[in-house]
Short mmCIF file of C-alpha atoms in Angstrom, two decimals:
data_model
loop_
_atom_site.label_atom_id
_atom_site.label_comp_id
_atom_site.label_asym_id
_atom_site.label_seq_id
_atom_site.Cartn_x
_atom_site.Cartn_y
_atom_site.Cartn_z
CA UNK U 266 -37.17 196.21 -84.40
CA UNK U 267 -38.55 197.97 -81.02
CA UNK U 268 -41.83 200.37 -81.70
CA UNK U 269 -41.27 203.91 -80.32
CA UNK U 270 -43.55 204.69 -77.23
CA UNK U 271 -45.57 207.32 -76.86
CA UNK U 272 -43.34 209.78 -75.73
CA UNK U 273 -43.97 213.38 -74.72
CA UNK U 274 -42.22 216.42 -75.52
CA UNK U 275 -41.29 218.20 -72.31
CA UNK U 276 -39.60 221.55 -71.22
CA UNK U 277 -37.06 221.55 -69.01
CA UNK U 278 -37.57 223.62 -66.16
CA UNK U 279 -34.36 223.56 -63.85
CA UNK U 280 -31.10 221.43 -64.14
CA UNK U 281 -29.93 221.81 -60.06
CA UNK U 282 -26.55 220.43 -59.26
CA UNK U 283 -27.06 217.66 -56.08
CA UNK U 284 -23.49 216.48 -55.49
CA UNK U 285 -20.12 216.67 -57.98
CA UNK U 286 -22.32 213.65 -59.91
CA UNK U 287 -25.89 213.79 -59.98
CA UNK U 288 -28.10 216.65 -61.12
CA UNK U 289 -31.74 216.96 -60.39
CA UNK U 290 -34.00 217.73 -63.82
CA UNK U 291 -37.84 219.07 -63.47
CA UNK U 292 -39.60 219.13 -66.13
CA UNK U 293 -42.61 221.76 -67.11
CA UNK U 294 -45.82 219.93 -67.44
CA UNK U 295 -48.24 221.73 -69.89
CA UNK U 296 -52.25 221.89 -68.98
CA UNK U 297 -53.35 219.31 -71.29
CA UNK U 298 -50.76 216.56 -70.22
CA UNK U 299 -51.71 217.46 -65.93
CA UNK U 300 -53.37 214.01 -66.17
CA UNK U 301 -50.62 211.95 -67.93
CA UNK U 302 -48.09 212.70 -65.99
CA UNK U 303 -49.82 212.53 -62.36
CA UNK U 304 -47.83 209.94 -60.25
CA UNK U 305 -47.20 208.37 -57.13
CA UNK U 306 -44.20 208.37 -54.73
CA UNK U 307 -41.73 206.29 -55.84
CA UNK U 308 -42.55 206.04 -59.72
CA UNK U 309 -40.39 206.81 -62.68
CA UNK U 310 -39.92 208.61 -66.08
CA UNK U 311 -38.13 206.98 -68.96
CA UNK U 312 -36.17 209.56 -70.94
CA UNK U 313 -35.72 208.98 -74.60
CA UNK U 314 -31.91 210.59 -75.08
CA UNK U 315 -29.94 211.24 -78.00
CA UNK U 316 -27.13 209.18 -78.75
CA UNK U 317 -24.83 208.85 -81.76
CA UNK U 318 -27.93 209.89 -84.11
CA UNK U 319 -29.80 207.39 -82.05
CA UNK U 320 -31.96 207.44 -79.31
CA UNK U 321 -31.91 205.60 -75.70
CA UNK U 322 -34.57 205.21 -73.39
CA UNK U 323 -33.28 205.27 -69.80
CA UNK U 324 -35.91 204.93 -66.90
CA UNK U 325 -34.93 207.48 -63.29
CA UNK U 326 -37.23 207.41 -60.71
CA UNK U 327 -38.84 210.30 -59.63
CA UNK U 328 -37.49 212.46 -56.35
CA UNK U 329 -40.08 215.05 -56.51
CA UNK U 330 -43.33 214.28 -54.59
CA UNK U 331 -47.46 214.69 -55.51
CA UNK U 332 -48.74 217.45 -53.72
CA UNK U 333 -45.64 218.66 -52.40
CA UNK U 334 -43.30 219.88 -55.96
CA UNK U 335 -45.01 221.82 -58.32
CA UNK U 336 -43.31 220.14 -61.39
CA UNK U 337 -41.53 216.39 -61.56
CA UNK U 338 -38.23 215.58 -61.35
CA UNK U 339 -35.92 213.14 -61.57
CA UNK U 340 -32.26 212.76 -60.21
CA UNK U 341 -29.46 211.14 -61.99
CA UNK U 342 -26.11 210.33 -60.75
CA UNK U 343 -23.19 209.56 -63.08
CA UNK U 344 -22.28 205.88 -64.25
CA UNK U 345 -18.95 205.37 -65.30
CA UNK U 346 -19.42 204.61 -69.29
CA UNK U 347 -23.22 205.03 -69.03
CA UNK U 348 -24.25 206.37 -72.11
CA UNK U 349 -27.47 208.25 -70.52
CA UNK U 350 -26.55 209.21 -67.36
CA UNK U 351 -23.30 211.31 -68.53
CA UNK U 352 -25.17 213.11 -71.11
CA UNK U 353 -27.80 214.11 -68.94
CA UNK U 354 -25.58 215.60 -66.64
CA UNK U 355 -23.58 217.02 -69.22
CA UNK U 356 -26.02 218.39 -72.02
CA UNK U 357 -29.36 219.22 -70.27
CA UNK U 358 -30.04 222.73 -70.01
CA UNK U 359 -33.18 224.56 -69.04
CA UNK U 360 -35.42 225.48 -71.55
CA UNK U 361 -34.41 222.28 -73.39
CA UNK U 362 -36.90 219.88 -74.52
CA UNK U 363 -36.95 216.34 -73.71
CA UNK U 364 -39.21 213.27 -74.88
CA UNK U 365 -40.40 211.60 -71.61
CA UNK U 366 -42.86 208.77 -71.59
CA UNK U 367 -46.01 209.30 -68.78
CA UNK U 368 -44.75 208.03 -65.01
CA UNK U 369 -44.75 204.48 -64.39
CA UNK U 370 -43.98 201.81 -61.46
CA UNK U 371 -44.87 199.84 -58.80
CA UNK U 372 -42.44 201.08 -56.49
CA UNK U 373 -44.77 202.62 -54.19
CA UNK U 374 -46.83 202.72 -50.91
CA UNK U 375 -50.47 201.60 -50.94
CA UNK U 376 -50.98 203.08 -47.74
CA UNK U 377 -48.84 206.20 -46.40
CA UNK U 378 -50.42 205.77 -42.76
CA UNK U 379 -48.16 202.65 -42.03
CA UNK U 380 -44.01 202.21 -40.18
CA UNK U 381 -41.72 202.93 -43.22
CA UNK U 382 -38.28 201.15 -43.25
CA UNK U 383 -36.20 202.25 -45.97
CA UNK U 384 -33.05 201.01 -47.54
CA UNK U 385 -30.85 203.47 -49.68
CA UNK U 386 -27.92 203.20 -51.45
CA UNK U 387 -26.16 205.78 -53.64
CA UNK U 388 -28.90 207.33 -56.01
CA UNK U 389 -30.94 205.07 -54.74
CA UNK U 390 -32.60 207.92 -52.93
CA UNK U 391 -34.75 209.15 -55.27
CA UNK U 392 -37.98 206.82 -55.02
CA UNK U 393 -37.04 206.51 -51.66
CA UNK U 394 -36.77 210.53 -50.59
CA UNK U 395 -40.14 210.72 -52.51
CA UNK U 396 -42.24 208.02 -50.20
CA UNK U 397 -40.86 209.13 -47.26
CA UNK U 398 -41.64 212.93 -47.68
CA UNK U 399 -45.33 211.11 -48.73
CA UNK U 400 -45.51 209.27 -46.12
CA UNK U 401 -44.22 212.14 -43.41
CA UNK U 402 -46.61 214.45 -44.63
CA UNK U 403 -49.82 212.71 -45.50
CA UNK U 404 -49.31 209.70 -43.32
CA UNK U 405 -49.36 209.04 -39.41
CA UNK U 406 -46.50 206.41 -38.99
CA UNK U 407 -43.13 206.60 -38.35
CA UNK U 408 -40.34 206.52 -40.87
CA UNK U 409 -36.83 205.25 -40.78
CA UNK U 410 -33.87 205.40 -43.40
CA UNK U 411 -31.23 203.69 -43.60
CA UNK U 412 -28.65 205.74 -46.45
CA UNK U 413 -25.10 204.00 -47.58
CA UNK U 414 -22.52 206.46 -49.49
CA UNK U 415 -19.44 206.54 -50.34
CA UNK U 416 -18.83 209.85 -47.98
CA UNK U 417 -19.90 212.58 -47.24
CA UNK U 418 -19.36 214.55 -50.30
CA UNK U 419 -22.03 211.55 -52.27
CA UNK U 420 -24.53 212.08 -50.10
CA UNK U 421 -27.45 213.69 -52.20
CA UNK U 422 -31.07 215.19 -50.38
CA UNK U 423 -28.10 215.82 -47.40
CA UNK U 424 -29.30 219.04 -46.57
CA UNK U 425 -32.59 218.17 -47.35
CA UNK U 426 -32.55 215.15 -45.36
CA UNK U 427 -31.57 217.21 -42.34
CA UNK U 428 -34.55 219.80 -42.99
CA UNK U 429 -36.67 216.90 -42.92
CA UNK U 430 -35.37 215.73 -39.78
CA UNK U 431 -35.85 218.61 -37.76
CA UNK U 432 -39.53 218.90 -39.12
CA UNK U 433 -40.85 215.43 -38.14
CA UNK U 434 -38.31 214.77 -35.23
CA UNK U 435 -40.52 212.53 -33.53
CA UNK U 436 -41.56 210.60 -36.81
CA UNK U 437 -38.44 210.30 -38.97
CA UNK U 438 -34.66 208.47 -37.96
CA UNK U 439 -32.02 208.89 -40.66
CA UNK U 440 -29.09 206.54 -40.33
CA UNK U 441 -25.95 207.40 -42.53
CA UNK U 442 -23.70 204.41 -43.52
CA UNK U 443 -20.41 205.96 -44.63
CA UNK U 444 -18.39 203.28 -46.62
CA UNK U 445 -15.24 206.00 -45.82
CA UNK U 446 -15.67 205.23 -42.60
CA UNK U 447 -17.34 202.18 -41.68
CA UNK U 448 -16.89 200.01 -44.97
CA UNK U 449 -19.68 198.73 -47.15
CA UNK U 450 -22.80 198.18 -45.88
CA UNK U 451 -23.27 194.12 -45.26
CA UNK U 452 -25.95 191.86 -44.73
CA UNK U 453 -24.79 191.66 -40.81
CA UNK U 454 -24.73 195.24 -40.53
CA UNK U 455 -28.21 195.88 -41.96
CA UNK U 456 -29.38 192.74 -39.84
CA UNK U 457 -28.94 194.32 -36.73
CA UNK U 458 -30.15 197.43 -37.98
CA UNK U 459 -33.49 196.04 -39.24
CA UNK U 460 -33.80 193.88 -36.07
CA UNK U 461 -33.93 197.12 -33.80
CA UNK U 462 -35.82 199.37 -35.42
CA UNK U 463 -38.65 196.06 -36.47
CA UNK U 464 -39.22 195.67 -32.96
CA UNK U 465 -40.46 199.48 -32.58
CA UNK U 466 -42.59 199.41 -35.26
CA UNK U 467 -46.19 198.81 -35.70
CA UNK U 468 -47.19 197.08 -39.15
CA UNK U 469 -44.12 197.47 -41.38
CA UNK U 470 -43.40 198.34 -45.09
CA UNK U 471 -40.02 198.25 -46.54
CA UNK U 472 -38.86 199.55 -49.94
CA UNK U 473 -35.40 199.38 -51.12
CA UNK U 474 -33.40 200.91 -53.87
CA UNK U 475 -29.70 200.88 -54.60
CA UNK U 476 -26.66 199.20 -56.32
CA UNK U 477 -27.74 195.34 -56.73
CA UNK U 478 -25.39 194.18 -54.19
CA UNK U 479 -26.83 196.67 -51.39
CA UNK U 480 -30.11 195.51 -52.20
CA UNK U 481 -29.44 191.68 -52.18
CA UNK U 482 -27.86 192.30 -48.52
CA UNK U 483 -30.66 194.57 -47.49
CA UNK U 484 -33.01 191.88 -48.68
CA UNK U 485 -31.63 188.84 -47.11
CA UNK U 486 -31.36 191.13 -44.08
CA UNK U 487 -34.95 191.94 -43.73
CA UNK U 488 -35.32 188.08 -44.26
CA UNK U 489 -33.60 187.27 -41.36
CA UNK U 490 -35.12 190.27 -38.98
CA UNK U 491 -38.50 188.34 -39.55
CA UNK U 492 -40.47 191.08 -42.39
CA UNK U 493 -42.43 188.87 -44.29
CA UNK U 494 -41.81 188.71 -47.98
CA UNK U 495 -45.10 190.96 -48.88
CA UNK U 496 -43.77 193.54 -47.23
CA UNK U 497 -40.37 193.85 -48.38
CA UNK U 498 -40.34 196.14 -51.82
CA UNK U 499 -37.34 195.48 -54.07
CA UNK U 500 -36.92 198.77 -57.54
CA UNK U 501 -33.99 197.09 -59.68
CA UNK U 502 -33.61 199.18 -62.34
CA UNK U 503 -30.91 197.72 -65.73
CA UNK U 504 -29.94 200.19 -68.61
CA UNK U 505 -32.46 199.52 -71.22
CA UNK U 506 -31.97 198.15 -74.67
CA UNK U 507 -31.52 200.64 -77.48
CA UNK U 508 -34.79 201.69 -79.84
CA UNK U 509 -33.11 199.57 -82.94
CA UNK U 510 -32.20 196.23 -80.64
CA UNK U 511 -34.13 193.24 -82.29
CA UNK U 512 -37.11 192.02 -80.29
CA UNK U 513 -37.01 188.39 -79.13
CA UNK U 514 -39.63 186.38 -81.10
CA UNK U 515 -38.55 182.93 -79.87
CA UNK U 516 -41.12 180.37 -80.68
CA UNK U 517 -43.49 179.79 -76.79
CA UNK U 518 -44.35 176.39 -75.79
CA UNK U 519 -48.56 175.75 -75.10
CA UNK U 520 -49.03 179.39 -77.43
CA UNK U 521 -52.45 179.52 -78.92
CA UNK U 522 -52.70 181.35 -82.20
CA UNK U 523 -55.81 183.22 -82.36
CA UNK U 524 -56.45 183.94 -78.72
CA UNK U 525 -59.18 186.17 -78.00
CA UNK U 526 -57.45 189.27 -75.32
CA UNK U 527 -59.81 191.20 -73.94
CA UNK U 528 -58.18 194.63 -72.48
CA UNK U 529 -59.60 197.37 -69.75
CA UNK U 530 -57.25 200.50 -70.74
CA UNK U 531 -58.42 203.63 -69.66
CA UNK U 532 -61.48 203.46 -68.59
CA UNK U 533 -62.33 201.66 -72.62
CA UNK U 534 -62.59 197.92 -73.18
CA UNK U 535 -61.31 196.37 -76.26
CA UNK U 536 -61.25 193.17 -77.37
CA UNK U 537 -58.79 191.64 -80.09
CA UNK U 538 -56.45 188.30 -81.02
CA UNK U 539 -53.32 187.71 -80.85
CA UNK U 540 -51.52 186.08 -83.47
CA UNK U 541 -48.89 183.01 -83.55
CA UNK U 542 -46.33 183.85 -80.75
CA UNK U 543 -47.56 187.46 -80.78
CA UNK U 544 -47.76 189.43 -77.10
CA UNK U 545 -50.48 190.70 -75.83
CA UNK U 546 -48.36 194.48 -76.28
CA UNK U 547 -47.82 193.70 -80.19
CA UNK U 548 -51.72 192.53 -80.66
CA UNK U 549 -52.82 196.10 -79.21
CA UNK U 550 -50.38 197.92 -80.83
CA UNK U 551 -51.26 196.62 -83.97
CA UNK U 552 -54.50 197.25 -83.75
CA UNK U 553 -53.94 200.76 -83.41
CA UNK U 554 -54.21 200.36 -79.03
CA UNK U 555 -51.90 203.06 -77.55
CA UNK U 556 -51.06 200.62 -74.58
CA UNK U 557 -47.90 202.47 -72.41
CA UNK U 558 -44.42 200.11 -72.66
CA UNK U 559 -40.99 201.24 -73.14
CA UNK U 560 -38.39 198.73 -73.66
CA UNK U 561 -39.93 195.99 -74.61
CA UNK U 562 -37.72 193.92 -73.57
CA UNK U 563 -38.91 192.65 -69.82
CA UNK U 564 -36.47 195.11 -68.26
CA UNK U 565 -39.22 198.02 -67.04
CA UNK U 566 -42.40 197.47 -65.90
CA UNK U 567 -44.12 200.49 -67.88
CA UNK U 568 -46.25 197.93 -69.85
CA UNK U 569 -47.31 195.82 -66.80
CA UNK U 570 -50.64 195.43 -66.02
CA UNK U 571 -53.27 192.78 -64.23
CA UNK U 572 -53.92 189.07 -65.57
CA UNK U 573 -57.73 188.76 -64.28
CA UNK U 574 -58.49 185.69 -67.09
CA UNK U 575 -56.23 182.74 -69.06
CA UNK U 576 -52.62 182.01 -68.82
CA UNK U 577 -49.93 183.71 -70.84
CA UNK U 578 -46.05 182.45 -70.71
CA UNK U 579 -43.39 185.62 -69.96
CA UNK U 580 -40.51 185.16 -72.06
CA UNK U 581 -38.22 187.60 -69.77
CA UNK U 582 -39.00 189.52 -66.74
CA UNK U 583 -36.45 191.43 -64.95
CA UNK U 584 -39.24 194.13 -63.23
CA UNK U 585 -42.26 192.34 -61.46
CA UNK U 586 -40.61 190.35 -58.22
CA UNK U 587 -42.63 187.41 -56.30
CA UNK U 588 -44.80 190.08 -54.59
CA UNK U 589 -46.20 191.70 -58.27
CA UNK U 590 -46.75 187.77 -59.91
CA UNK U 591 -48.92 186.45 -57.00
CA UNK U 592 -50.91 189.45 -57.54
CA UNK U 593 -51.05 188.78 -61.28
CA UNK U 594 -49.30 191.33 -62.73
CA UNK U 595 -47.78 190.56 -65.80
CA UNK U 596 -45.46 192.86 -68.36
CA UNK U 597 -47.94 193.15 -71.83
CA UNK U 598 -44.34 192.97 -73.59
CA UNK U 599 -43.34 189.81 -73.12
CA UNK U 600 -46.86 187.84 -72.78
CA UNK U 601 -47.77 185.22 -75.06
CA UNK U 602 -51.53 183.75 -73.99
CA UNK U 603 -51.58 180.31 -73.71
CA UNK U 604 -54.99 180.02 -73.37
CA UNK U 605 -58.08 180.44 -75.91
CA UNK U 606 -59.30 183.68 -73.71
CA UNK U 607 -57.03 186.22 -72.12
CA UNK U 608 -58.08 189.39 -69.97
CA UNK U 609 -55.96 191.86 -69.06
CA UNK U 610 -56.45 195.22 -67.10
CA UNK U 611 -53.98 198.08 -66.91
CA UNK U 612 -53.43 200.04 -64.27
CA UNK U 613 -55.26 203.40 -63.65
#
């Protein structure tokens, strides 16, 4: 059975109404927790919500922005069936409390003063909204979005969006994709868009963020215009496993039982071994380590953090993409060394 995170008990501040189907939730931060819950554009919160007795966690990404919101929030549009999304939108109040695990994600810009092309579908917006306000106010280059709805009525930030527009006219482009009245957005249609605005733009960065069809096509389309793979930024988010779903302890080929793992956490250094077919997360969290994860299943990336010695063998991963494994980022959940000395570094 799953451990429970380290979650945090939060305040709801304001519960704002976007569109018929998503609301937007801040959440008061108290004094002591300023630290924990600094972020970055495009990050997320994972929500632990009641359900049936139980509890789900469900990761949102975050559509406030450092510097610029004085409290975070995240935005959540309806699923049909989804368990957390519809009680969000229908329970949360404010002045409720909430347990929300410290922002996480690598879903973000290294450097704001660069050409943004961004790919949005839906309530995909969130992240996105965030690094491009970033980037418009602390960067230099230009930024371009490209934002697929249903119609008009789905459209959430619209307003916003055209605020923003009129503030950086000579630095921001906002293309709306209407399915209502041009269809869904294709891999040909996103082609030709990425083709025009790549050839105006100095040094690109693309992040994308959507339903997994929209981002397959906006991928392959970004392919084909030329952006090399590095550049291209993929945030696939899956509903996460409940707290009581079995972990997978399948036996791992080449595992050595007793490796030494060696972990940078916080600015503190610990050193400890793993056990037959143990993780590297389970080791430290038996030995009373308060290393962040969430699902532990391979399906966030709130446990991820830097492979700088040894080998270790994944058993899932459905968060780090090409780009995040040749850096050597690994998730802590699902990492079984498979070699005598293991170091590992998390994330500041």
């Amino acid at each position: 059975m799953s451990q429970v995170p380290n979650y945090h008990s939060l305040s709801v501040a304001s519960v704002i109404s976007e569109t018929d189907d998503a609301k937007s939730i801040s959440f008061e931060i108290p004094p002591e927790l300023a630290a924990t819950f600094a972020y970055k554009p495009g990050q997320f919160l994972t929500l632990r919500i009641p359900h049936n007795g139980k509890y789900i966690p469900r990761c949102y990404s975050m559509s406030s922005t450092p510097g610029q919101d004085p409290r975070p929030r995240v935005t959540v549009k309806r699923v049909d069936g989804g368990r957390g999304s519809n009680w969000v939108c229908d329970n949360l109040k404010k002045g409720d409390t909430l347990e929300v695990l410290a922002p996480a994600g690598l879903f973000t810009p290294k450097d704001l003063n660069r050409d943004f092309l961004l790919f949005a579908g839906g309530s995909g917006i969130t992240p996105v909204y965030s690094i491009a306000r970033a980037a418009l106010k602390n960067g230099s280059g230009k930024v371009t979005l490209f934002y697929a709805n249903r119609d008009w009525a789905s459209v959430i930030f619209l307003e916003k969006l055209q605020e923003l527009s009129m503030e950086y006219m000579e630095r921001l482009t906002v293309i709306h994709w209407l399915d209502s009245e041009k269809g869904f957005a294709n891999k040909g249609s996103m082609t030709v868009f990425a083709n025009e605005q790549l050839q105006q733009m100095q040094h690109p960065e693309a992040f994308i963020c959507g339903p997994a069809a929209f981002m397959d096509a906006a991928e392959a389309a970004l392919h084909d215009a030329g952006l090399p793979p590095d550049e291209v930024h993929v945030e696939r988010f899956v509903s996460l496993p409940d707290e009581d779903a079995p972990l997978d302890h399948s036996p791992v080929e080449g595992a050595v039982y007793g490796a030494q793992v060696e972990i940078s956490l916080y600015g503190e250094t610990y050193k400890i071994e793993c056990n037959e077919n143990e993780t590297i997360l389970e080791a430290a969290l038996r030995n009373k380590i308060q290393a962040p994860f969430s699902c532990q299943a391979g399906m966030c990336s709130a446990c991820m953090c830097k492979l700088e010695e040894g080998t270790v063998h994944m058993r899932h991963n459905e968060a780090l993409d090409a780009r995040d494994l040749a850096r050597g980022m690994i998730l802590s959940c699902q990492s079984v060394p498979t070699a005598t000395q293991v170091k590992v570094r998390y994330p500041d």
